Short mmCIF file of C-alpha atoms and ligand atoms in Angstrom, two decimals:
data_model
loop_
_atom_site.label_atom_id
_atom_site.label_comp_id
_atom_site.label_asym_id
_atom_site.label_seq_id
_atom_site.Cartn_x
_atom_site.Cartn_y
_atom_site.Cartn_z
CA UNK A 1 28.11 31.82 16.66
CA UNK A 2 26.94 34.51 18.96
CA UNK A 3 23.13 34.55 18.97
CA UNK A 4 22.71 37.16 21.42
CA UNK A 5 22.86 40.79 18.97
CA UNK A 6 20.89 38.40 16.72
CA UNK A 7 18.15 37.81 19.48
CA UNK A 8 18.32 41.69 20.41
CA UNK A 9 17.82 42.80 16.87
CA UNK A 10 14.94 40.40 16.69
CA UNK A 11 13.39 42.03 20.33
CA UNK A 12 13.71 45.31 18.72
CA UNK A 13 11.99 44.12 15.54
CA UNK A 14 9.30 42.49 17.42
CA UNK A 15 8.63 45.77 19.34
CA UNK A 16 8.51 48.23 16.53
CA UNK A 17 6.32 45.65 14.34
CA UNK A 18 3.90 44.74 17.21
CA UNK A 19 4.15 47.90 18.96
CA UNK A 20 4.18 46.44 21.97
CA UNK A 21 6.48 46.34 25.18
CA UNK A 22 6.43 44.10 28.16
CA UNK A 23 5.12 45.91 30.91
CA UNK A 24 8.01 46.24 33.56
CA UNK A 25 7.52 43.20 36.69
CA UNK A 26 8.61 42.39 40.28
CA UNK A 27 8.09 45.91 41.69
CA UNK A 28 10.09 46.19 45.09
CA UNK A 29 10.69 49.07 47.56
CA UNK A 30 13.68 49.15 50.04
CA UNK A 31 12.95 52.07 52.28
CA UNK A 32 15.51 52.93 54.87
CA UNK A 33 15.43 55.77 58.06
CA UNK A 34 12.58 57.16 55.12
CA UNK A 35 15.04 57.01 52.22
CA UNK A 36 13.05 55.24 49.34
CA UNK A 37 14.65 53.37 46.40
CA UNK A 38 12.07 51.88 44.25
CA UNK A 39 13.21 48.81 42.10
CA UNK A 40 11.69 46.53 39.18
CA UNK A 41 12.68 44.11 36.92
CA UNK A 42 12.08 45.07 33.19
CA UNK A 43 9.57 42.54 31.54
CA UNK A 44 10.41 39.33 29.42
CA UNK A 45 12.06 40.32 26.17
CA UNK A 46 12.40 44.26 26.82
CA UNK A 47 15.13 45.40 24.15
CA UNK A 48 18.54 47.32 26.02
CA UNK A 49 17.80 51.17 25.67
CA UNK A 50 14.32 51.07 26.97
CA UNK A 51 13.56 53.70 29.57
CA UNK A 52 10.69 53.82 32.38
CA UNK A 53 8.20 56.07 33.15
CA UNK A 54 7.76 55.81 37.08
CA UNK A 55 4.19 57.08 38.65
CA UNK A 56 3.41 58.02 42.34
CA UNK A 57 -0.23 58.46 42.75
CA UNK A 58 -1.54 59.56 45.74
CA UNK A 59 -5.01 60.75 47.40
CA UNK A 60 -4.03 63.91 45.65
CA UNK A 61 -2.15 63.75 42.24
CA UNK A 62 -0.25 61.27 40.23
CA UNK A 63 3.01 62.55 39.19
CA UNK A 64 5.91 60.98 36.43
CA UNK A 65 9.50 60.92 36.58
CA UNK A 66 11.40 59.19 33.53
CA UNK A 67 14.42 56.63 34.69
CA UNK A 68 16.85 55.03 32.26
CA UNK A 69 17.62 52.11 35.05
CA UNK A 70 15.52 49.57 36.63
CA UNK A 71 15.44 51.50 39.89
CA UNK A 72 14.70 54.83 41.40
CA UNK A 73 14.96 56.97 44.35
CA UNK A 74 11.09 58.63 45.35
CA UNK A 75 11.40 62.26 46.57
CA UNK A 76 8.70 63.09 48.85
CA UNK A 77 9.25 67.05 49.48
CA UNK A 78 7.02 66.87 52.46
CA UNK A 79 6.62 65.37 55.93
CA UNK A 80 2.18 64.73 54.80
CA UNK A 81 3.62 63.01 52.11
CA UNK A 82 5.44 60.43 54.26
CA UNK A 83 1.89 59.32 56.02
CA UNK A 84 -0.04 59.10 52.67
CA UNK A 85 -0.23 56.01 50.81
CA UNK A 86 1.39 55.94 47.89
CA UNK A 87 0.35 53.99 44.55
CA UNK A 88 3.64 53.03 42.71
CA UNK A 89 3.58 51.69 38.85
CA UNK A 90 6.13 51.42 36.08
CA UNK A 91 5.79 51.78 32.72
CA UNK A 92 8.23 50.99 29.97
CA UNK A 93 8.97 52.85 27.07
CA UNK A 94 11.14 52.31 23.86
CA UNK A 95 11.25 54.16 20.33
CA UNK A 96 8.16 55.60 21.45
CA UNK A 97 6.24 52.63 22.08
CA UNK A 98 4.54 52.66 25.07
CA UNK A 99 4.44 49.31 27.60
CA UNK A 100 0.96 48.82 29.64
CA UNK A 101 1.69 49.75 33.22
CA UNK A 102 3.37 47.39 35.70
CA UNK A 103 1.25 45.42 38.80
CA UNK A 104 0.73 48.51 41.46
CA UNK A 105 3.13 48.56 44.63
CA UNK A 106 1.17 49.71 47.75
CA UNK A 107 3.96 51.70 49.79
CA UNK A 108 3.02 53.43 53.47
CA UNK A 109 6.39 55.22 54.03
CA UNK A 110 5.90 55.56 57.64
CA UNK A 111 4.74 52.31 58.32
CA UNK A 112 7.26 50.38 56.01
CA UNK A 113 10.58 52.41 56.36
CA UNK A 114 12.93 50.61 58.13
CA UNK A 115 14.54 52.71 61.31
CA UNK A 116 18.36 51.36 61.90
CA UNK A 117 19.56 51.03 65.34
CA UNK A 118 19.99 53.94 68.29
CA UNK A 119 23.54 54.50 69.51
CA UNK A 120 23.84 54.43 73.21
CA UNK A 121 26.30 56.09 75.18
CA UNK A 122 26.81 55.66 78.38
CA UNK A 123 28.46 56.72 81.88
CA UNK A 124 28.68 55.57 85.26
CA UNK A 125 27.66 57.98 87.85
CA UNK A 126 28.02 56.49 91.54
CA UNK A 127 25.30 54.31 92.00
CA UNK A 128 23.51 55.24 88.56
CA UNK A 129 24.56 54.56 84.72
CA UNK A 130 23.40 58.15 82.56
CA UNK A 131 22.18 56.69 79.20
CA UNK A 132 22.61 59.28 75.95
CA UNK A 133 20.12 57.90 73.11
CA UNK A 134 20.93 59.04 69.44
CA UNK A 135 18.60 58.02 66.95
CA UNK A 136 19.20 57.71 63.26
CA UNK A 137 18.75 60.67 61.02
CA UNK A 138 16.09 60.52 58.38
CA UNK A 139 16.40 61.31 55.12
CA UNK A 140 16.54 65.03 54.28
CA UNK A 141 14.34 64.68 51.71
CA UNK A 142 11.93 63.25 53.73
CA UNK A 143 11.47 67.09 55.72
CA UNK A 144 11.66 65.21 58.95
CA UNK A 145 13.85 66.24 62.01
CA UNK A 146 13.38 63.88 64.27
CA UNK A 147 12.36 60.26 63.69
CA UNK A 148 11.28 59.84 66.98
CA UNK A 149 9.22 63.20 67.67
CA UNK A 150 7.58 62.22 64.22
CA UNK A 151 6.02 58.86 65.62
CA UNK A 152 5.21 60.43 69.01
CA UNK A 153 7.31 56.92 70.32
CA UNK A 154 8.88 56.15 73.31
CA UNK A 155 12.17 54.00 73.98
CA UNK A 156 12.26 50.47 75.99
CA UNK A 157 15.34 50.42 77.82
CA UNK A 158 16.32 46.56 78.44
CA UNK A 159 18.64 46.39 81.44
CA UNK A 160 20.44 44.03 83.37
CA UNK A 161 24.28 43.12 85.41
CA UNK A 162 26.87 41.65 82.74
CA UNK A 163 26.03 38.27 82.76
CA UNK A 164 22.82 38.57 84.31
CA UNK A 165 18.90 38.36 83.70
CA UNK A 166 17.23 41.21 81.71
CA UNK A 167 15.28 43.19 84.28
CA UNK A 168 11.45 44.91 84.40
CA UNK A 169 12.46 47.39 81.22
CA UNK A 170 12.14 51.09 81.63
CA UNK A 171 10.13 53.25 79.26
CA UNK A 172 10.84 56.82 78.11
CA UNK A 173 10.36 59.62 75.81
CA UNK A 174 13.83 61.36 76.67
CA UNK A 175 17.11 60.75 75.09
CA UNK A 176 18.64 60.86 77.78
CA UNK A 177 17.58 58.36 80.99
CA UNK A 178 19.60 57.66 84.54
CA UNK A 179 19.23 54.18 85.72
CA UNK A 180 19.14 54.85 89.42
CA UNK A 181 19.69 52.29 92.26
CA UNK A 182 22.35 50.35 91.02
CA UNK A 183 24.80 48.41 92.88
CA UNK A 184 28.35 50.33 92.82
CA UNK A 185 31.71 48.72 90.77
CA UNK A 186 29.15 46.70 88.85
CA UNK A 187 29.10 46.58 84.82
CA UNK A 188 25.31 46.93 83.76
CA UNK A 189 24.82 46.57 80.02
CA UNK A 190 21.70 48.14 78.40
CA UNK A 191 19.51 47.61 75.20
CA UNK A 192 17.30 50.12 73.51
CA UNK A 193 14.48 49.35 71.73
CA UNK A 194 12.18 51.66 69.82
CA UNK A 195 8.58 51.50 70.09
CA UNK A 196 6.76 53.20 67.35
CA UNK A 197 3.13 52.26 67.26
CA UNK A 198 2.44 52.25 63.49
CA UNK A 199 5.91 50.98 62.55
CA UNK A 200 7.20 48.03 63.65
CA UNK A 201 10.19 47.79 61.45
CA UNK A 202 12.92 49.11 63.70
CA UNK A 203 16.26 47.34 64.72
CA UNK A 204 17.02 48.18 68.66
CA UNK A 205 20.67 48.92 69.34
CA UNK A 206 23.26 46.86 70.02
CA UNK A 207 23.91 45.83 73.92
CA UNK A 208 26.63 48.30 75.62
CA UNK A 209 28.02 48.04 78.86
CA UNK A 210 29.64 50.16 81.68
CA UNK A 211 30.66 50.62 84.85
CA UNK A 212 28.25 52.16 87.71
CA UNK A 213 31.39 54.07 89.85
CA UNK A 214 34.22 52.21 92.28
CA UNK A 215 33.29 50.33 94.95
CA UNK A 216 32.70 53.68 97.47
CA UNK A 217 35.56 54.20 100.08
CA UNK A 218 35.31 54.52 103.41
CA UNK A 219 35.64 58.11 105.11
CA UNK A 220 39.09 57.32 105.82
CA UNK A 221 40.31 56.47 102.51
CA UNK A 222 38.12 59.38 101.36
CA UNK A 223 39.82 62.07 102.36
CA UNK A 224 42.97 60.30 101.72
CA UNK A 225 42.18 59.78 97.88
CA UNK A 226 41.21 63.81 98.12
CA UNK A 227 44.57 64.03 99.08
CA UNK A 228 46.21 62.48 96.25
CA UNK A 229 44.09 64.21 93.65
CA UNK A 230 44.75 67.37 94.98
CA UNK A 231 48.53 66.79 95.10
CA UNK A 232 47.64 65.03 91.08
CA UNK A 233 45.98 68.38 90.22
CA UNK A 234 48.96 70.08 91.52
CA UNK A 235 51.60 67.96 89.79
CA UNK A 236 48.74 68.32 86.56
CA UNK A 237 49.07 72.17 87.12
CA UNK A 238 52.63 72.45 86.89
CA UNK A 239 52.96 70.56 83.26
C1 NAG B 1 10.66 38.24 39.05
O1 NAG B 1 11.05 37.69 40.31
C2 NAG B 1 11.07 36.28 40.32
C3 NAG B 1 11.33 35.86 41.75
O2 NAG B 1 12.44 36.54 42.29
C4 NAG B 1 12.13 35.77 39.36
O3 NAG B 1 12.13 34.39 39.36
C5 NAG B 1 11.80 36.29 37.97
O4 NAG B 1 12.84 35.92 37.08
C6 NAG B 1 11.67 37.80 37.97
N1 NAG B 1 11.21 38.24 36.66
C7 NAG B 1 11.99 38.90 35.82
C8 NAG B 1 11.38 39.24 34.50
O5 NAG B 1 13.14 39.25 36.09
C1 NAG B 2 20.90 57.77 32.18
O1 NAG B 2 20.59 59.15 32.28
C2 NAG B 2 21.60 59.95 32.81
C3 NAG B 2 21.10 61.37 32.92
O2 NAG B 2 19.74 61.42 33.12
C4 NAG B 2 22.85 59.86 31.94
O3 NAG B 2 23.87 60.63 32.51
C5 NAG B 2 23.27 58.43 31.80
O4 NAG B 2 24.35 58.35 30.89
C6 NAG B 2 22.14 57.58 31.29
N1 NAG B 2 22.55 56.17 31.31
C7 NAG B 2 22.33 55.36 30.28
C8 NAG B 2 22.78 53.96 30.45
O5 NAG B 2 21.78 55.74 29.25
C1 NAG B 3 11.33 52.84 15.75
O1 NAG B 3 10.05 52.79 15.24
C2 NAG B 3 9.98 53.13 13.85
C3 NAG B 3 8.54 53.06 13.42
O2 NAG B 3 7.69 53.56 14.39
C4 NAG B 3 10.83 52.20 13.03
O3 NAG B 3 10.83 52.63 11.69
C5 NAG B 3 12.24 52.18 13.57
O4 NAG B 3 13.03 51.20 12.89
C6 NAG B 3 12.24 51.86 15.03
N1 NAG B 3 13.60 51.91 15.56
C7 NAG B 3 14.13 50.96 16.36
C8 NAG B 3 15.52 51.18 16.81
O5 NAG B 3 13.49 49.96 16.66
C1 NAG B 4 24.86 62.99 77.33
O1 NAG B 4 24.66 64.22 76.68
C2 NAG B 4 24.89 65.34 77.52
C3 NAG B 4 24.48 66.59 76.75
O2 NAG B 4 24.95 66.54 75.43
C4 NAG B 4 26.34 65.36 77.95
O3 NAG B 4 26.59 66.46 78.79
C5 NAG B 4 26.64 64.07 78.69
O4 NAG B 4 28.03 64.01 78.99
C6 NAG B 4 26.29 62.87 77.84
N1 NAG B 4 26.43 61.66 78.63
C7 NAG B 4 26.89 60.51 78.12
C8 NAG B 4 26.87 59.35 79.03
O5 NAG B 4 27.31 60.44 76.97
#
């Protein structure tokens, strides 16, 4: 025999009789690039149809948003309200019965979000390798532009030959960065880590590598290569 409508008919019994609900448990927050998701587990015994009354209290206001699932996505309409701290609590509710409110979550979005990995792109350049940084977007919700301009951070660029030793890192507030001095027909490969004072959660990109340019030719072979490329362009021209 199937116990289980049995036990939920008992649940619902139990709530309407006692008037009283579990309050909700095991409040989590996954924040990514300032994109919030709030989650909880519903307390021991909470009968199916129960919905949740989520709070966000701040040095301000609390405000209430219902939810019919066990998890919820915070809108915060302005960049202030990304450096506040926010007070997060759950209350259940079901057939107007009212659950106490859940153990508070203490949520910082700018110090908690987590900031995904920079995309490098990058291009030899005689001697030099340019370096193009682009940085995750945030959230739109979240009213902020630019993640980095936001923390006032700079970027840690980790540099070194192929299958070398990392080198004394540069540090910059540009998106764009020349490592000068190079050696020439040499593959450098180049990390870049984020360094945001009041959040350390941030993943650094991945390594890339390129190229600095060709081994330089002599005068000789110089003016001979100019030779060819003009007579290329040419041949290019007349396609
Ligand atoms: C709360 O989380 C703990 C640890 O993950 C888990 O063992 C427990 O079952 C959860 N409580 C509920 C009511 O889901
Ligand atoms: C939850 O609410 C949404 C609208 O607010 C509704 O479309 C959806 O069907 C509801 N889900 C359940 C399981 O009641
Ligand atoms: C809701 O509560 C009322 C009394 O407050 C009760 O009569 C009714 O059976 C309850 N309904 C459910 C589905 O528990
Ligand atoms: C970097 O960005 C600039 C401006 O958008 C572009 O001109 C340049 O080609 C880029 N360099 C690399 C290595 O992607």
């Amino acid at each position: 025999m199937n116990l289980f409508p049995l036990v939920l008919y008992l649940l619902s019994l139990l709530v309407s009789v006692l008037g009283s609900l579990p309050a909700p448990v095991n409040l989590t927050i996954t924040s990514v690039n300032f994109f919030h998701v709030l989650h909880w587990d519903p307390g021991p015994g909470t009968p199916p149809g129960t919905v949740y009354h989520v709070f966000r209290k701040n040095e301000i206001k609390k405000r209430e948003w219902l939810s019919n699932e066990t998890s919820f996505t915070l809108r915060s309409k302005t960049v202030d309200a990304q450096r506040e701290l926010h007070e997060l609590t759950v209350q259940a509710s079901y057939n107007k019965t009212l659950s106490p409110e859940s153990n508070k979550l203490l949520f910082s979005p700018y110090e908690d979000t987590k900031i995904t990995s920079p995309k490098l792109s990058l291009a030899g350049c005689g001697n030099c390798i340019h370096i193009n940084i682009s940085i995750p977007k945030a959230n739109k919700r979240s009213q902020i532009n630019d993640i980095q301009k936001f923390y006032g951070g700079k970027f840690k660029i980790l540099w070194k030959k192929r299958n070398g030793t990392v080198e004394e890192p540069y540090n910059t507030e540009n998106k764009s960065f020349t490592l000068a001095n190079l050696k020439r027909g040499v593959e450098y490969c180049v990390q870049v880590h984020m360094n945001f004072v009041v959040n350390k959660n941030t993943e650094p990109s991945a390594w890339e590598c390129a190229f600095t340019s060709i081994v330089e030719p002599r005068r000789g072979e110089f003016t001979f290569r100019a030779d060819i490329n003009a007579v290329m362009t040419v041949v290019w021209c007349f396609y």
